[in-house]
Amino acid sequence: MSTTSSAPPSNTPNPPNLPSTGGANASAASGSGTKDSNGAPYPEYVLNERVLCYHGPLMYEAKVLKVQNMEEPSQLTGKTGMHYFVHYKGWKQTWDEWVHASRLLKHDDKGLELQKTLKAAHDHPPNLAAPGLASVAAGGPGKGSAAHAGGAGSKHGGGAAAGGTSASGRQTVRKDARGTKRSRDEDDAARKPEMKLIVPEMLKRQLVNDWEWVTKHCMTVPFPRNPTVVEILKEFAEYVVSENPSNLKDPNLLLPTITSGLQTYFDKAFGNNLLYRFERKQYSEARIQYVTGKHVQIGVTEKEMSEVFGAEHFLRMMVSLPGMIAQSTLDPESVALIKEYANELLRYMDRERERLFLTQEEYEYRGADYQNQARS
């Protein structure tokens, strides 16, 4: 199924009800008033134009319904310049929203190629099923969800999931109101709590830039990073203790568990879920230097990846959390607690982004030898 007609991503919230803006007046607005990080003006779009729009880490086909040039920072985006009210193809109107020009791309071959690549990179979330964040991470990411969903290799057997019988002889599927058959696993999945993350706009842009610099420009994040993931989590904990955000419950009690769980998950998920193919050779280099090399001293110079890499890879992990939660057995209360802390952490990273994230000039360009080995 095309990404343009898929369900809305789980890590983005419903948009608020927005005031109507007159189409005639809005379409008359001129001048972008905003530029990208390279100083180039964003493309302009017209009413009813078909575009591609970022929503979370993915990109979806949308239609421009209204246009407005905002001279004062928008209360929704915090930005000035051209804003567009878009409708996502195949989605309900409740998802229509105002977006800044930086979230739109032209619906052309280049944009469609990027959309396809982003979807391919996003379609392999970790398949983790354990009762807590730390224990989920300790189990390690899985290869897929077929067995868990009742595939041929699962303990329930493929026949039962397809409408067979259990050991007791009772049928394991039923018909819903529309007459289609659903397995018990599907019913259980529908009842699982869902975690929605609010990813700030600039962090979405960071994810896209990071992907482009690695996959298109043959660059990698140099290591060791400063600050590392361990240091970011420590700084976040200090921030929470000092600021005591009102939306966080029992920080003195919960902070150590949550930060420890996020660090453990990062370490366990790093090699399988947080890397682009071009980075796997670099990962081998890092393991030789800090884990398996002959000069590594166990307990002295040995390091986990959370002590080596930083915000770039940590942000990739943060946007994968909803996929992990969907495969866990966490109760709704625990999911709600993790969601609040994760969203506060994303807000903290957004506020500290200039310090935490590298610019393109600080990424390391990899020469022909590395490129040939990475792609072989």
XYZ file of C-alpha atoms in Angstrom, residues 29-276:
248
model
C -0.082 36.456 -0.035
C 3.326 36.729 -1.625
C 6.908 36.209 -0.600
C 8.144 33.206 1.341
C 9.716 35.213 4.154
C 11.675 32.110 5.231
C 14.769 30.302 4.070
C 16.250 26.892 4.678
C 19.511 26.176 6.512
C 21.478 26.939 3.345
C 19.862 30.357 2.908
C 17.736 29.335 -0.068
C 14.043 30.322 -0.055
C 11.530 27.522 0.370
C 9.464 26.685 -2.729
C 6.012 28.245 -2.867
C 2.826 26.278 -3.435
C -0.588 27.267 -4.760
C -4.131 26.383 -3.799
C -5.147 22.810 -4.713
C -1.553 21.868 -5.531
C -0.602 18.253 -4.839
C 2.418 18.146 -2.525
C 4.374 15.848 -0.219
C 4.232 16.744 3.472
C 6.316 15.520 6.408
C 4.230 14.100 9.256
C 6.464 12.593 11.892
C 9.424 10.799 10.298
C 7.490 9.945 7.119
C 6.158 11.870 4.153
C 2.605 11.728 2.803
C 0.760 13.022 -0.241
C -1.358 16.043 0.587
C -3.349 18.831 -1.045
C -2.962 22.538 -0.316
C -6.323 23.967 0.805
C -5.286 27.378 2.155
C -2.223 29.603 2.001
C -1.135 32.314 4.409
C 2.012 34.404 4.838
C 2.489 34.954 8.565
C 4.524 37.996 9.547
C 4.350 37.088 13.248
C 5.450 33.674 14.582
C 2.596 31.185 14.320
C 1.252 29.846 17.605
C 1.270 26.375 16.049
C 4.706 26.272 14.419
C 6.571 29.126 16.092
C 7.685 30.336 12.649
C 7.012 33.217 10.310
C 6.629 33.081 6.544
C 4.515 30.929 4.286
C 2.160 28.451 5.933
C -0.154 25.999 4.199
C -3.332 24.300 5.381
C -3.139 20.774 3.959
C -5.358 17.716 3.684
C -3.578 14.357 3.678
C -4.793 12.046 0.923
C -6.764 9.146 2.335
C -6.948 10.596 5.857
C -9.932 12.018 7.714
C -10.419 15.767 7.694
C -9.618 15.859 11.419
C -5.964 15.482 10.384
C -6.010 18.606 8.215
C -3.501 21.079 9.624
C -1.437 24.212 9.100
C 2.199 23.461 8.308
C 5.227 25.615 7.687
C 6.816 25.651 4.233
C 9.751 23.633 5.576
C 7.502 20.553 5.893
C 6.503 20.499 2.228
C 8.184 19.177 -0.880
C 7.135 19.255 -4.487
C 5.280 16.167 -5.712
C 7.927 15.228 -8.269
C 10.357 12.388 -8.930
C 12.882 13.648 -6.370
C 10.249 14.014 -3.654
C 8.698 10.621 -4.381
C 12.114 8.960 -4.220
C 12.737 10.496 -0.797
C 9.259 9.430 0.354
C 9.942 5.850 -0.707
C 13.321 5.778 1.019
C 11.959 7.157 4.282
C 9.186 4.563 4.303
C 11.628 1.709 3.652
C 13.816 2.848 6.558
C 10.794 3.211 8.848
C 9.044 -0.082 8.050
C 11.299 -2.189 10.294
C 10.546 -1.176 13.892
C 11.967 -3.306 16.706
C 9.796 -6.300 17.603
C 10.129 -6.370 21.375
C 7.765 -8.030 23.811
C 8.698 -7.835 27.506
C 6.952 -6.384 30.541
C 9.072 -3.256 31.065
C 11.264 -0.750 29.243
C 14.540 -2.040 30.645
C 13.534 -5.695 30.274
C 12.275 -5.067 26.751
C 15.635 -3.645 25.802
C 17.500 -6.496 27.461
C 15.647 -8.962 25.244
C 17.057 -7.384 22.110
C 15.179 -6.387 18.979
C 13.554 -9.099 16.927
C 13.675 -9.801 13.225
C 9.974 -9.342 12.574
C 6.501 -9.738 13.914
C 5.270 -12.761 11.969
C 5.811 -15.263 14.774
C 4.288 -13.000 17.402
C 1.231 -12.445 15.236
C 0.563 -16.170 14.900
C 2.627 -17.107 11.857
C 3.726 -20.605 10.947
C 6.639 -20.463 13.356
C 4.647 -19.256 16.374
C 3.557 -21.380 19.275
C -0.065 -21.011 18.183
C 0.631 -22.296 14.710
C -0.282 -20.777 11.376
C -3.421 -22.885 11.077
C -4.951 -21.524 14.254
C -4.378 -17.954 13.196
C -5.962 -18.646 9.849
C -9.104 -20.184 11.290
C -8.051 -23.603 12.610
C -8.596 -25.068 16.052
C -6.596 -25.083 19.276
C -5.550 -28.130 21.263
C -8.904 -28.063 23.049
C -10.711 -28.214 19.721
C -12.233 -24.741 20.052
C -12.073 -22.389 17.135
C -9.488 -19.639 17.670
C -10.963 -16.979 15.425
C -14.253 -15.162 15.256
C -16.063 -12.879 12.888
C -16.365 -9.203 13.600
C -19.319 -7.002 12.685
C -18.217 -6.872 9.057
C -17.956 -10.638 8.716
C -14.152 -10.777 8.460
C -12.166 -13.167 10.613
C -9.778 -11.924 13.251
C -7.370 -13.930 15.396
C -7.038 -13.587 19.157
C -3.624 -12.004 18.681
C -5.179 -9.297 16.537
C -7.808 -8.642 19.213
C -5.104 -8.389 21.876
C -3.094 -6.003 19.708
C -6.126 -3.777 19.278
C -6.415 -3.472 23.054
C -2.753 -2.603 23.643
C -2.054 0.938 24.839
C -0.713 3.316 22.212
C 2.005 5.867 22.851
C 2.036 9.047 20.789
C 5.141 11.194 20.749
C 5.123 14.869 19.851
C 8.284 15.364 17.816
C 9.212 19.073 17.528
C 9.464 20.426 14.000
C 13.191 21.117 14.177
C 13.895 17.586 15.356
C 11.921 16.240 12.400
C 14.125 18.362 10.164
C 17.189 17.005 11.976
C 16.074 13.430 11.260
C 15.676 14.184 7.562
C 19.017 16.010 7.355
C 20.746 13.166 9.185
C 19.293 10.628 6.747
C 20.314 12.710 3.743
C 23.853 13.391 4.919
C 24.470 9.701 5.612
C 22.706 8.045 2.690
C 23.108 10.696 -0.022
C 26.327 12.486 0.853
C 28.308 9.469 2.127
C 28.938 10.952 5.567
C 28.929 9.464 9.068
C 28.689 10.842 12.586
C 32.244 10.952 13.999
C 32.819 9.156 17.285
C 33.274 9.390 20.186
C 30.561 12.046 20.413
C 30.341 14.792 22.977
C 27.917 14.667 24.679
C 27.201 10.956 24.548
C 23.793 9.376 25.124
C 24.767 8.644 28.737
C 25.661 12.293 29.263
C 22.472 13.540 27.582
C 20.350 11.374 29.873
C 22.297 12.585 32.906
C 21.837 16.215 31.860
C 18.125 15.600 31.256
C 17.748 14.083 34.729
C 19.477 17.122 36.262
C 17.168 19.403 34.298
C 14.053 17.577 35.518
C 15.203 17.699 39.135
C 15.996 21.421 38.953
C 12.973 22.538 36.906
C 10.472 19.961 38.222
C 8.089 20.087 35.210
C 4.525 19.892 36.459
C 3.510 17.276 33.886
C 5.983 14.662 35.177
C 4.883 12.327 37.953
C 7.243 11.343 40.790
C 10.536 12.296 39.065
C 12.642 11.430 42.118
C 11.250 7.920 42.052
C 10.863 7.280 38.314
C 13.753 9.165 36.685
C 16.481 6.575 37.432
C 14.355 3.733 36.064
C 13.320 5.564 32.905
C 16.757 6.936 32.019
C 18.384 3.571 32.735
C 15.790 1.827 30.555
C 16.317 4.251 27.666
C 20.079 3.756 27.868
C 19.747 -0.028 27.902
C 17.328 -0.003 24.991
C 19.703 2.205 23.005
C 22.589 -0.198 23.580
C 20.556 -3.269 22.638
C 18.833 -1.704 19.634
C 21.834 0.173 18.229
C 23.314 -2.438 15.889
C 20.013 -3.859 14.612
C 17.633 -0.929 14.452
C 19.366 2.451 14.588
C 21.812 2.315 11.688
C 21.617 2.958 7.991
